[in-house]
Amino acid sequence: EQYQNIVVEHRGRVGLVTLNRPEALNALNTALMNELVDAVTAMDTDPDVGAVVITGSAKAFAAGADIKEMSSNSYMEMYAADWFRRWEDLTRLRIPVVAAVSGFALGGGCELAMMADFIIAGDNAKFGQPEINLGVIPGMGGSQRLTRAVGKAKAMDMVLTGRFMDAEEAERSGLVSRVVPAAEVIDEALKAAEVIASKSKPAAMVAKEVVNAAFEMGLAQGVVFERRVFHSLFATEDQKEGMAAFSEKRQPEFKHR
Ligand code: HXC
């Protein structure tokens, strides 16, 4: 795994990817995107990985898309390359992904964090969609995911004014699931990911799938989908083991299949 812009580690059943362009506050250029997508795509089908943590540095999760890389592009270059399209691959991962955010998560950095299944933030975190200050708008899903996460009022406020949201406001608004002291954010995310990775993997994968379906389906259709998927888990060894362990008053030993 020879990566220039990220560091990839395996901690037990958890894959940890650390964005590593400190000279640019982890600005998300094409090279970093390709490395990150390649690394997590490999983890997604690795039977020894049950969950992924994506993190940055203490100062910046990521300060946005790389402004310098794209600033002189023409419309046709952006359109022909379908700039940012490959980021969407991160939203099609089947295993759970936790974002551990310390410091700045701005523009594409905030959008990348929102592509994770949930965000754990350090108390120093700053979230924002400041693209309006550059004469553009969010381009990696921010207008859609931020609005679904925090509602219209706060999404409009942030996208139109470019102001930052601190960790406390982000938790209050539903953008992040937990706020912890900044120094503990990676440990807390790793612990959460270890818990997830210790569960039945097929159950965790479809749990993610059905929660995500809530953003795409109507309620009645989503409830039927959930029930059908629930039924399907009775084809797994892990369901038999999980329910047997409960009856026998012991811890389950999931085979993750
Ligand atoms: C390229 C970036 C960058 C970025 C920071 N850097 N953010 N390079 N793209 N998004 C670089 C700086 O140029 C600088 O390099 C180095 O990182 C350190 O940054 P400083 O600005 O010196 O740090 P500081 O003064 O602490 O300020 C931190 C900051 C500021 C507030 C986060 O860097 C900032 O405002 N960054 C841009 C935030 C932003 O607008 N993000 C949205 C990007 S657009 P040098 O070489 O000078 O030392 C985006 C939208 C996608 O994501 C969709 C449409 C475009």
XYZ file of C-alpha atoms and ligand atoms in Angstrom:
312
model
C 0.000 0.000 0.000
C 2.166 2.820 -1.302
C 0.075 5.912 -0.724
C 1.351 9.491 -0.829
C -1.655 11.339 0.557
C -3.147 8.969 3.114
C -1.923 6.544 5.771
C -3.692 3.182 5.958
C -3.619 1.021 9.093
C -5.491 -2.014 10.319
C -6.401 -2.132 14.007
C -7.921 -5.521 14.580
C -11.060 -5.617 12.428
C -11.060 -1.836 11.950
C -9.507 -0.110 8.961
C -8.117 3.326 9.817
C -7.452 5.807 7.020
C -5.725 9.070 7.937
C -5.709 11.896 5.416
C -2.133 13.071 5.185
C -1.501 16.299 3.270
C -0.529 18.428 6.275
C 1.015 21.123 4.073
C -2.435 21.849 2.636
C -4.627 21.070 5.685
C -5.635 17.851 3.889
C -7.119 19.700 0.928
C -8.796 17.044 -1.179
C -7.048 16.866 -4.536
C -7.614 14.217 -7.180
C -4.637 12.133 -6.059
C -5.923 12.008 -2.475
C -9.434 11.161 -3.666
C -8.165 8.278 -5.785
C -6.033 6.892 -2.955
C -8.809 7.188 -0.387
C -11.415 5.590 -2.646
C -9.006 2.790 -3.613
C -8.102 2.101 0.028
C -11.629 1.992 1.412
C -12.957 0.090 -1.600
C -10.387 -2.620 -0.843
C -11.479 -2.635 2.803
C -15.125 -2.896 1.773
C -14.642 -6.407 0.414
C -11.992 -7.513 2.933
C -13.477 -10.209 5.197
C -11.078 -9.125 7.962
C -12.417 -5.558 8.032
C -15.729 -4.886 9.789
C -15.717 -1.093 9.926
C -13.674 1.866 8.696
C -12.587 5.085 10.398
C -11.605 8.074 8.268
C -9.759 10.857 10.050
C -7.451 13.802 9.407
C -5.004 15.737 11.543
C -5.547 17.497 14.858
C -5.835 20.847 13.045
C -7.874 19.784 10.039
C -10.010 16.852 9.035
C -9.895 18.498 5.607
C -10.036 22.182 4.640
C -11.973 21.450 1.477
C -11.489 20.487 -2.097
C -8.085 21.608 -3.361
C -8.787 25.158 -4.501
C -5.413 25.514 -6.225
C -5.878 22.355 -8.274
C -9.177 23.460 -9.807
C -9.039 27.265 -9.774
C -8.055 27.748 -13.421
C -10.213 24.954 -14.843
C -12.733 25.814 -17.534
C -16.363 24.792 -17.389
C -15.647 22.178 -20.041
C -12.778 20.698 -18.037
C -14.950 20.416 -14.909
C -17.815 18.916 -16.905
C -15.735 16.518 -19.004
C -13.931 15.164 -15.944
C -17.229 15.188 -14.009
C -15.152 16.764 -11.216
C -15.822 15.207 -7.782
C -17.837 12.306 -9.247
C -15.588 9.612 -7.808
C -16.250 10.827 -4.263
C -19.695 9.303 -4.633
C -18.051 5.863 -4.521
C -17.616 6.448 -0.783
C -21.388 6.576 -0.382
C -21.767 3.152 -1.967
C -19.578 1.304 0.543
C -21.394 -1.528 2.269
C -19.430 -1.659 5.511
C -19.943 1.011 8.182
C -17.757 4.121 8.018
C -17.139 6.517 10.910
C -15.614 9.971 10.374
C -13.435 11.225 13.237
C -13.297 15.007 12.840
C -10.814 17.225 14.632
C -10.381 20.859 13.594
C -11.561 22.140 10.232
C -14.067 20.173 8.159
C -14.798 22.757 5.489
C -16.305 22.568 2.017
C -15.380 19.192 0.581
C -14.035 18.256 4.033
C -17.478 18.688 5.573
C -18.987 16.900 2.583
C -16.556 13.992 2.960
C -17.406 13.707 6.663
C -21.106 13.655 5.771
C -20.513 10.737 3.375
C -19.568 8.641 6.420
C -22.336 6.837 8.271
C -21.833 9.044 11.290
C -19.444 11.685 12.547
C -17.670 11.786 15.902
C -16.290 15.281 16.490
C -13.594 16.691 18.697
C -14.674 19.702 20.736
C -12.408 21.827 18.483
C -14.228 20.830 15.294
C -15.424 23.494 12.887
C -17.843 22.545 10.128
C -18.643 24.805 7.208
C -19.603 25.127 3.568
C -17.690 28.326 2.759
C -17.708 27.845 -1.022
C -19.871 30.976 -1.378
C -16.759 32.958 -0.401
C -15.015 31.534 -3.489
C -17.851 32.382 -5.845
C -19.091 28.807 -6.034
C -21.347 26.408 -4.123
C -20.885 22.985 -2.480
C -20.035 20.416 -5.153
C -19.613 17.122 -3.295
C -23.159 16.732 -2.013
C -23.140 19.379 0.719
C -26.340 21.124 -0.285
C -28.160 17.799 -0.150
C -26.566 15.984 2.802
C -26.245 19.027 5.057
C -29.900 19.861 4.460
C -30.954 16.319 5.307
C -28.733 16.370 8.404
C -29.567 19.755 9.926
C -32.684 20.939 8.096
C -33.310 23.869 5.788
C -32.776 26.757 8.200
C -29.275 25.881 9.292
C -28.254 24.502 5.894
C -29.319 27.719 4.160
C -27.598 29.800 6.843
C -24.325 27.925 6.407
C -24.361 27.610 2.609
C -25.403 31.234 2.018
C -23.239 32.970 4.635
C -20.339 30.517 4.720
C -20.221 30.673 8.515
C -18.703 27.829 10.503
C -20.584 25.647 12.983
C -18.694 24.569 16.081
C -18.855 21.075 17.541
C -21.492 21.938 20.120
C -23.846 23.440 17.535
C -23.126 20.537 15.175
C -24.188 18.016 17.808
C -27.252 20.036 18.757
C -28.212 20.229 15.078
C -27.822 16.518 14.382
C -24.760 16.807 12.145
C -22.562 14.770 14.496
C -23.430 11.894 16.791
C -20.986 12.649 19.631
C -18.586 15.367 20.739
C -15.526 14.324 22.736
C -12.364 16.123 23.882
C -10.272 16.782 20.770
C -7.397 14.597 21.913
C -9.724 11.599 22.217
C -11.565 11.801 18.923
C -9.628 9.084 17.085
C -9.736 6.705 20.071
C -13.460 7.278 20.476
C -14.081 6.638 16.774
C -11.876 3.536 16.827
C -13.767 2.245 19.866
C -17.104 2.817 18.144
C -15.808 1.102 15.003
C -14.468 -1.831 17.057
C -17.895 -2.250 18.628
C -19.493 -2.256 15.169
C -16.854 -4.640 13.795
C -17.518 -7.062 16.662
C -21.161 -7.460 15.585
C -22.465 -9.731 12.865
C -21.077 -8.245 9.659
C -24.095 -9.102 7.495
C -26.347 -7.545 10.152
C -24.217 -4.397 10.316
C -24.115 -4.093 6.528
C -27.863 -4.347 6.098
C -28.472 -2.119 9.136
C -26.552 0.587 7.281
C -28.433 -0.190 4.090
C -31.878 0.116 5.652
C -31.077 3.335 7.540
C -29.770 4.848 4.306
C -32.970 3.731 2.576
C -34.830 6.140 4.859
C -33.309 8.961 2.792
C -34.477 7.492 -0.498
C -37.826 5.795 0.176
C -41.242 6.751 1.437
C -42.154 5.525 4.939
C -44.456 2.651 3.953
C -42.043 1.389 1.299
C -39.085 1.755 3.682
C -40.813 -0.193 6.448
C -41.595 -3.043 4.056
C -37.987 -3.012 2.825
C -36.744 -3.187 6.421
C -39.025 -6.110 7.222
C -37.942 -8.071 4.140
C -34.284 -7.493 5.005
C -34.979 -8.468 8.629
C -36.435 -11.750 7.412
C -33.378 -12.360 5.235
C -31.049 -12.310 8.244
C -32.606 -15.599 9.337
C -30.541 -17.141 6.546
C -27.302 -16.171 8.342
C -25.259 -18.244 10.733
C -24.831 -15.147 12.862
C -28.561 -14.881 13.556
C -28.608 -18.462 14.813
C -25.510 -17.830 16.929
C -26.732 -14.475 18.270
C -30.090 -15.822 19.383
C -28.595 -19.068 20.736
C -26.059 -17.078 22.766
C -28.862 -15.000 24.258
C -30.771 -18.119 25.330
C -27.624 -19.714 26.718
C -26.717 -16.497 28.592
C -23.289 -16.170 26.933
C -21.563 -13.758 24.560
C -22.142 -14.510 20.854
C -19.229 -15.551 18.659
C -20.159 -14.129 15.308
C -18.689 -15.671 12.184
C -19.516 -12.510 10.228
C -21.360 -14.537 7.605
C -5.901 24.253 -1.251
C -5.559 24.867 0.924
C -6.942 24.734 1.206
C -7.784 24.307 0.151
C -5.934 25.361 3.000
N -4.995 25.255 2.068
N -7.129 25.047 2.518
N -5.066 24.629 -0.298
N -7.226 24.091 -1.051
N -9.102 24.107 0.333
C -3.559 25.535 2.208
C -3.274 27.000 2.300
O -3.245 27.574 1.024
C -1.920 26.993 2.962
O -0.943 26.664 2.006
C -2.017 25.828 3.923
O -3.077 25.013 3.431
C -2.362 26.260 5.327
O -3.539 27.053 5.286
P -3.643 28.496 5.955
O -4.734 29.216 5.294
O -2.300 29.153 5.961
O -4.035 28.121 7.447
P -4.863 29.010 8.491
O -4.464 30.419 8.385
O -4.748 28.301 9.795
O -6.373 28.936 7.969
C -7.096 27.699 7.958
C -8.372 27.815 7.085
C -8.005 28.317 5.688
C -9.373 28.750 7.754
C -8.998 26.406 7.036
O -6.947 27.512 5.175
C -9.128 28.265 4.700
O -10.033 29.106 4.735
N -9.081 27.330 3.763
C -10.044 27.205 2.686
C -11.374 26.753 3.227
C -12.375 26.622 2.104
O -12.766 27.612 1.471
N -12.773 25.405 1.816
C -13.692 25.129 0.729
C -12.873 24.758 -0.455
S -13.847 24.622 -1.899
P 0.361 27.614 1.790
O 1.068 26.943 0.662
O -0.140 28.978 1.486
O 1.058 27.509 3.103
C -14.630 23.173 -1.674
C -15.812 23.078 -2.465
C -16.053 21.990 -3.313
O -14.313 22.324 -0.907
C -17.117 22.327 -4.268
C -16.970 23.480 -5.113
C -15.702 24.176 -5.280
